Coordinates of N, CA and C in Angstrom, one line a residue:
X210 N 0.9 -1.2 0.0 CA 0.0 0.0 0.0 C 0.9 1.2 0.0
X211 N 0.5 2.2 -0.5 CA 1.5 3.8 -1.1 C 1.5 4.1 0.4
X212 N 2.4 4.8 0.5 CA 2.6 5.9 2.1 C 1.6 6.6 2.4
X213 N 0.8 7.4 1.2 CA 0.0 8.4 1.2 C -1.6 7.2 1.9
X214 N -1.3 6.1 0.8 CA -2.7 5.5 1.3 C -2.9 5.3 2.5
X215 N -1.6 4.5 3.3 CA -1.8 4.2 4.5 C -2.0 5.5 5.3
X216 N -1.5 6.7 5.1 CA -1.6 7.5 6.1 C -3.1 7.4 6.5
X217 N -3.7 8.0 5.3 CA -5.3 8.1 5.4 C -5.8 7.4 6.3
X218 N -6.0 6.3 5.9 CA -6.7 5.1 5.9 C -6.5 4.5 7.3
X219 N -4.9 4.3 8.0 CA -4.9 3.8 9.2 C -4.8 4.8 10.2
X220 N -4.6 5.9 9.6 CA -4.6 7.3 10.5 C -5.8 7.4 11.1
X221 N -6.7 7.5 10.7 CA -8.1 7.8 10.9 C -8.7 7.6 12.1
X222 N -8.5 6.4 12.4 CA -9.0 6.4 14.2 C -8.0 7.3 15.1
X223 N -6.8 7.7 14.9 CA -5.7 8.2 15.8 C -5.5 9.2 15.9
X224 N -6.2 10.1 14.5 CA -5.9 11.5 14.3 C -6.6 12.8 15.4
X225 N -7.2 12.3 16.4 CA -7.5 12.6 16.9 C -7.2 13.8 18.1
X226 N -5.7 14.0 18.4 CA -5.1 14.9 18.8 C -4.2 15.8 18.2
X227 N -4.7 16.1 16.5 CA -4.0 16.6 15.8 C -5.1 17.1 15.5
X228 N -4.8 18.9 15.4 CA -5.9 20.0 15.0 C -5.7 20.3 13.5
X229 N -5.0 19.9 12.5 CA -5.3 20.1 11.2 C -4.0 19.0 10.9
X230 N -4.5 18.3 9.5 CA -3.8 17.2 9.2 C -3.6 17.1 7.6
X231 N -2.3 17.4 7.4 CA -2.6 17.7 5.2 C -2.3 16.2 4.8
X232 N -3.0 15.6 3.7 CA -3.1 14.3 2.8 C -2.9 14.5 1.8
X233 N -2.3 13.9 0.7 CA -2.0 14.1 -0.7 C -3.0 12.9 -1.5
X234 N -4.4 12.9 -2.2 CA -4.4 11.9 -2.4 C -4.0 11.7 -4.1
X235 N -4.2 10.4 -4.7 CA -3.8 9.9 -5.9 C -4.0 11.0 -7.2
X236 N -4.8 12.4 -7.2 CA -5.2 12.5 -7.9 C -3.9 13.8 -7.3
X237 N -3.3 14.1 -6.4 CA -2.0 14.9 -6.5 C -2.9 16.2 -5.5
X238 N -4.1 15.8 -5.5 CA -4.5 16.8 -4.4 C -4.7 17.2 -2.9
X239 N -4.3 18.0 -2.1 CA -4.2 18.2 -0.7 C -5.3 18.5 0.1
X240 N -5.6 17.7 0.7 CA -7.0 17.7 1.4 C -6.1 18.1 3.2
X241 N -7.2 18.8 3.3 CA -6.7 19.2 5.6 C -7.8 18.4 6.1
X242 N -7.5 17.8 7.0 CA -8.7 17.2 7.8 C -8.4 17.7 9.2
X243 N -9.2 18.1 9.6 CA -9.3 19.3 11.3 C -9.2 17.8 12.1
X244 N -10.1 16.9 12.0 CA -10.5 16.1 12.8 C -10.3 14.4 11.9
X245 N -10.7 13.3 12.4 CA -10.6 12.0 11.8 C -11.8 11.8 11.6
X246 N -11.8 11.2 10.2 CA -12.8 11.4 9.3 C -13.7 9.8 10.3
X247 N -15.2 9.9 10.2 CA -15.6 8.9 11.5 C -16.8 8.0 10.6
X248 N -17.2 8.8 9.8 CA -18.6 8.5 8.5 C -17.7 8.5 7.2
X249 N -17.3 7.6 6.9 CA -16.4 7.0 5.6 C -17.6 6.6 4.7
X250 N -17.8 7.0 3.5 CA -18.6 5.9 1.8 C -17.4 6.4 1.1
X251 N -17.4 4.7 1.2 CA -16.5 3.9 -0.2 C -17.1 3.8 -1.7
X252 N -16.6 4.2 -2.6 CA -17.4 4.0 -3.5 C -16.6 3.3 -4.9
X253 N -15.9 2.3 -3.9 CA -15.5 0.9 -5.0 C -15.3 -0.3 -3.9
X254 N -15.6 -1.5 -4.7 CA -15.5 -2.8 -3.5 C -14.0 -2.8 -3.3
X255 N -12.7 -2.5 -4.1 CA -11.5 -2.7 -3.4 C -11.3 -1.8 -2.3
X256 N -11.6 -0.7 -2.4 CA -11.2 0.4 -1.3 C -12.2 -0.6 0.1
X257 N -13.5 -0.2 -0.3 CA -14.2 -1.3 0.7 C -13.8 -2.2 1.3
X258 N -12.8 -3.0 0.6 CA -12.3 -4.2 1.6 C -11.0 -3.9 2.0
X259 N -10.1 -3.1 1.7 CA -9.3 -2.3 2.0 C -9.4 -1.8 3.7
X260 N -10.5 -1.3 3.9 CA -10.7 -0.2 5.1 C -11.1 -1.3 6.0
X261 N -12.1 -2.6 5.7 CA -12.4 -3.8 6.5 C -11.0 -4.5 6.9
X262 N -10.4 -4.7 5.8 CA -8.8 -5.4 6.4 C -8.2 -4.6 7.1
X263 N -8.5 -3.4 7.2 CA -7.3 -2.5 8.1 C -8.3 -1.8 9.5
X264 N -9.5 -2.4 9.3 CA -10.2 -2.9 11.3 C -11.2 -1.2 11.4
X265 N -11.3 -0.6 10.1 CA -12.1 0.2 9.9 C -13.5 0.2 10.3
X266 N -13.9 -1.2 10.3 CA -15.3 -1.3 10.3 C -16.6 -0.1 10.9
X267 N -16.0 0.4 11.7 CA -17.1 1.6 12.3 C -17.2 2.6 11.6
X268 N -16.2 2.9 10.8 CA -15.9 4.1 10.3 C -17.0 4.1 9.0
X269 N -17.3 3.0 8.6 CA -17.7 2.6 7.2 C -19.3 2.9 7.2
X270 N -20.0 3.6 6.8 CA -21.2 4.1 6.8 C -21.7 3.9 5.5
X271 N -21.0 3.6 4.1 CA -21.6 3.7 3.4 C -20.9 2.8 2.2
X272 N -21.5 2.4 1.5 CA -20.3 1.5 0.1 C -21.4 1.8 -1.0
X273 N -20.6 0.8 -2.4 CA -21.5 0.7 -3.6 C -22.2 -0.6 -3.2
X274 N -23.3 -0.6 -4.4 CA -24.4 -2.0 -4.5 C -23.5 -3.3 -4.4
X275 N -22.3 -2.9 -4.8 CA -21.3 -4.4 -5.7 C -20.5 -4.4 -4.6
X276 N -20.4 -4.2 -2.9 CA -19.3 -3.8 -1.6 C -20.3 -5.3 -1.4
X277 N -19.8 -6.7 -1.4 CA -20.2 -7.5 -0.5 C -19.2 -8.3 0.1
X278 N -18.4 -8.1 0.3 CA -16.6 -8.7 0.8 C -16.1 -7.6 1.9
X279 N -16.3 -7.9 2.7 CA -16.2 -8.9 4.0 C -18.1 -9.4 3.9
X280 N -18.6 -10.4 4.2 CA -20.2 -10.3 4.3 C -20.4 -8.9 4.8
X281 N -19.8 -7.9 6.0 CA -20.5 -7.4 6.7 C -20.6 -6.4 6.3
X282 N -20.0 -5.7 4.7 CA -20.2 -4.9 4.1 C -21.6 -4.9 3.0
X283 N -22.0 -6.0 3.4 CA -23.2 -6.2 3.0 C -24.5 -5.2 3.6
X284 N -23.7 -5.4 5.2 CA -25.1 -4.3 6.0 C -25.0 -2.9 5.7
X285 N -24.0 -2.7 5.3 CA -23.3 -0.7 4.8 C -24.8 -0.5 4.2
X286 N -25.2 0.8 4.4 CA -26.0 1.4 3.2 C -25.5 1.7 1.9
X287 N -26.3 1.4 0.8 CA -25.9 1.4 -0.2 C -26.1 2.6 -0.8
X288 N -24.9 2.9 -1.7 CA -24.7 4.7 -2.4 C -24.8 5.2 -3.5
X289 N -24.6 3.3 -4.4 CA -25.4 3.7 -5.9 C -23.5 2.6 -5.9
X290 N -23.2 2.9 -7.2 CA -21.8 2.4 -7.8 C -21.3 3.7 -8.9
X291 N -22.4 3.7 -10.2 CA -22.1 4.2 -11.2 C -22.3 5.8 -10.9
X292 N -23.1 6.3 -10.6 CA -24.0 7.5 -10.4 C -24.4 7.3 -8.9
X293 N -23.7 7.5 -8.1 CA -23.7 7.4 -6.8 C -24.9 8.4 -6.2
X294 N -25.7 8.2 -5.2 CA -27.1 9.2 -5.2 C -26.2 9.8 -3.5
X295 N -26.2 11.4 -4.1 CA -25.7 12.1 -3.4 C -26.0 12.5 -2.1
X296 N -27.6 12.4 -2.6 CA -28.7 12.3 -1.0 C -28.0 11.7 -0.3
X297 N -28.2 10.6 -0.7 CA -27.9 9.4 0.3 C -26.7 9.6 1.1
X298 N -25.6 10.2 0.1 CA -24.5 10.2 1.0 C -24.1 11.8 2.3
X299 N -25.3 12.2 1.7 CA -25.6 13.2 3.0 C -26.3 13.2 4.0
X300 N -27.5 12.1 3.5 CA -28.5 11.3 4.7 C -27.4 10.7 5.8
X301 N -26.7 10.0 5.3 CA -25.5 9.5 5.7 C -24.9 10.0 6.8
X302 N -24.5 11.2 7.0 CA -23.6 12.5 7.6 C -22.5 11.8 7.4
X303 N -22.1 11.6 6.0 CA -20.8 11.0 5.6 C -19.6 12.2 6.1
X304 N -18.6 12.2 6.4 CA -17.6 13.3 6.7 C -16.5 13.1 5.8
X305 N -16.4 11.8 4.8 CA -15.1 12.0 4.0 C -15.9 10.7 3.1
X306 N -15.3 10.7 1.5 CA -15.5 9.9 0.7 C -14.5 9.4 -0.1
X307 N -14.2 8.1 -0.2 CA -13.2 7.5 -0.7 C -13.4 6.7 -2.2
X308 N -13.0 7.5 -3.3 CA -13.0 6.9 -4.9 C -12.3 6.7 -5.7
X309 N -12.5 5.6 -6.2 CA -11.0 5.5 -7.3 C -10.9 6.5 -8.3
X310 N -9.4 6.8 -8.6 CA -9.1 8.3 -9.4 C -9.9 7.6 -11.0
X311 N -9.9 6.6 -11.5 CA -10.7 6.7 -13.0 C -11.8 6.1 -12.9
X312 N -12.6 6.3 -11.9 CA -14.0 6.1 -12.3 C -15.0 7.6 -11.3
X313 N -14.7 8.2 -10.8 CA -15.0 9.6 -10.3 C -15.3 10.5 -11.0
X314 N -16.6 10.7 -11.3 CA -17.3 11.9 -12.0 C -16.5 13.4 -11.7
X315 N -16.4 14.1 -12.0 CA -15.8 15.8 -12.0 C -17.0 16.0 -11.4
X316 N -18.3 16.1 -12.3 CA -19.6 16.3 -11.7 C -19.4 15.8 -10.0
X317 N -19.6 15.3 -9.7 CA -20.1 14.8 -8.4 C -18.7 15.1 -7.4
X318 N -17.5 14.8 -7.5 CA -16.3 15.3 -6.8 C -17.3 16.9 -6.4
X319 N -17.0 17.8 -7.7 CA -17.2 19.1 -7.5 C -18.7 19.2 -6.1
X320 N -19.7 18.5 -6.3 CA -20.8 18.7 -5.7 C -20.4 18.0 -4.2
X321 N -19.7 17.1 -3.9 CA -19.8 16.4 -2.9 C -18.5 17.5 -1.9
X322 N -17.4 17.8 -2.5 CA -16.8 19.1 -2.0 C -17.4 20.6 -2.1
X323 N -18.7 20.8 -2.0 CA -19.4 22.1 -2.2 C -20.1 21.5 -1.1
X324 N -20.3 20.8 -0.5 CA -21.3 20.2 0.7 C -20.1 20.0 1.5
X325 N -19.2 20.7 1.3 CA -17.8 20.4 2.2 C -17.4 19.1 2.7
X326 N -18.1 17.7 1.9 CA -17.7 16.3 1.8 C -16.1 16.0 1.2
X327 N -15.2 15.9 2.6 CA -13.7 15.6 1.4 C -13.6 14.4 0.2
X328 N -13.4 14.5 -0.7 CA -13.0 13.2 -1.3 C -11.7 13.1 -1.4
X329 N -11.4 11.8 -1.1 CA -9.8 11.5 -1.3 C -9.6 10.7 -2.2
X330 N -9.3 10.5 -3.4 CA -9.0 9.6 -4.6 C -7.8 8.8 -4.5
X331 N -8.3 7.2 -4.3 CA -6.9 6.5 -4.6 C -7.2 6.0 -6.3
X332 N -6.0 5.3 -6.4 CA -5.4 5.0 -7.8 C -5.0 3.6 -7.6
X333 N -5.5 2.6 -7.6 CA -4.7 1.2 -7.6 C -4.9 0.7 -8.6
X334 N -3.6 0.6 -9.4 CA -3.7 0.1 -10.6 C -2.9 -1.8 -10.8
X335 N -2.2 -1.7 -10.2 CA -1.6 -2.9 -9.6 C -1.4 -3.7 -7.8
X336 N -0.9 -4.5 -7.7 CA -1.3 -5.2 -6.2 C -0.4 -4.6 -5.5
X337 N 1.0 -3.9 -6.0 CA 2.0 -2.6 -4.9 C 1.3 -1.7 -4.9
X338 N 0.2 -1.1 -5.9 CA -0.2 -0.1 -5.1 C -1.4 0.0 -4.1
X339 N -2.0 -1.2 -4.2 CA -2.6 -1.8 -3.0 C -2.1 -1.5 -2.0

């Protein structure tokens, strides 16, 4: 897994006594997070099982239709896959959103960061950058 990924991803429960925290994700952009992100939607089944193997489970509020790996990503609310329904991910009180860099609408990035929802884009294109 990239340095950048892990930061995120295993940071997340610990960041907690850190008052502003800069992330670089895959798409080369700098996201601040004040606090640890606690309402996570995934919006690919690798990232999904990603955040289950690294003991995320609480964090996880939200996945696509196609997140059923671990079973228990089965109980996640579902967010759409292709056209992800944005409600939802605000019904949610999602606080951060995790998408892969080539399948991430501009559209919807732009709208989900206008609702002050961070997205962080990973890139796994091979099993090192896993």
């Amino acid at each position: 897994m990239k340095q950048r990924q892990r930061g995120i991803l295993t940071g997340m429960p610990f960041m907690a006594h850190v008052s502003s925290r800069a992330f670089v994700d895959d798409a080369g952009r700098r996201l601040y997070l004040a606090k640890p992100p606690a309402r996570v939607v995934s919006l690919a089944p690798s990232i999904t099982e990603m955040l289950f193997a690294l003991g995320l489970d609480e964090q996880i509020v939200g996945v696509t239709e196609f997140c059923d790996y671990p079973a228990v990503a089965r109980s996640r609310a579902k967010v759409g896959y292709a056209n992800p329904n944005v409600e939802t991910i605000i019904a949610l009180r999602s606080d951060m959103v995790l998408a892969p860099k080539d399948f991430l609408r501009p559209d919807l990035q732009a709208k989900l960061e206008q609702l002050k929802i961070p997205v962080f884009v990973l890139d796994a294109q091979t099993v090192e950058d896993i």
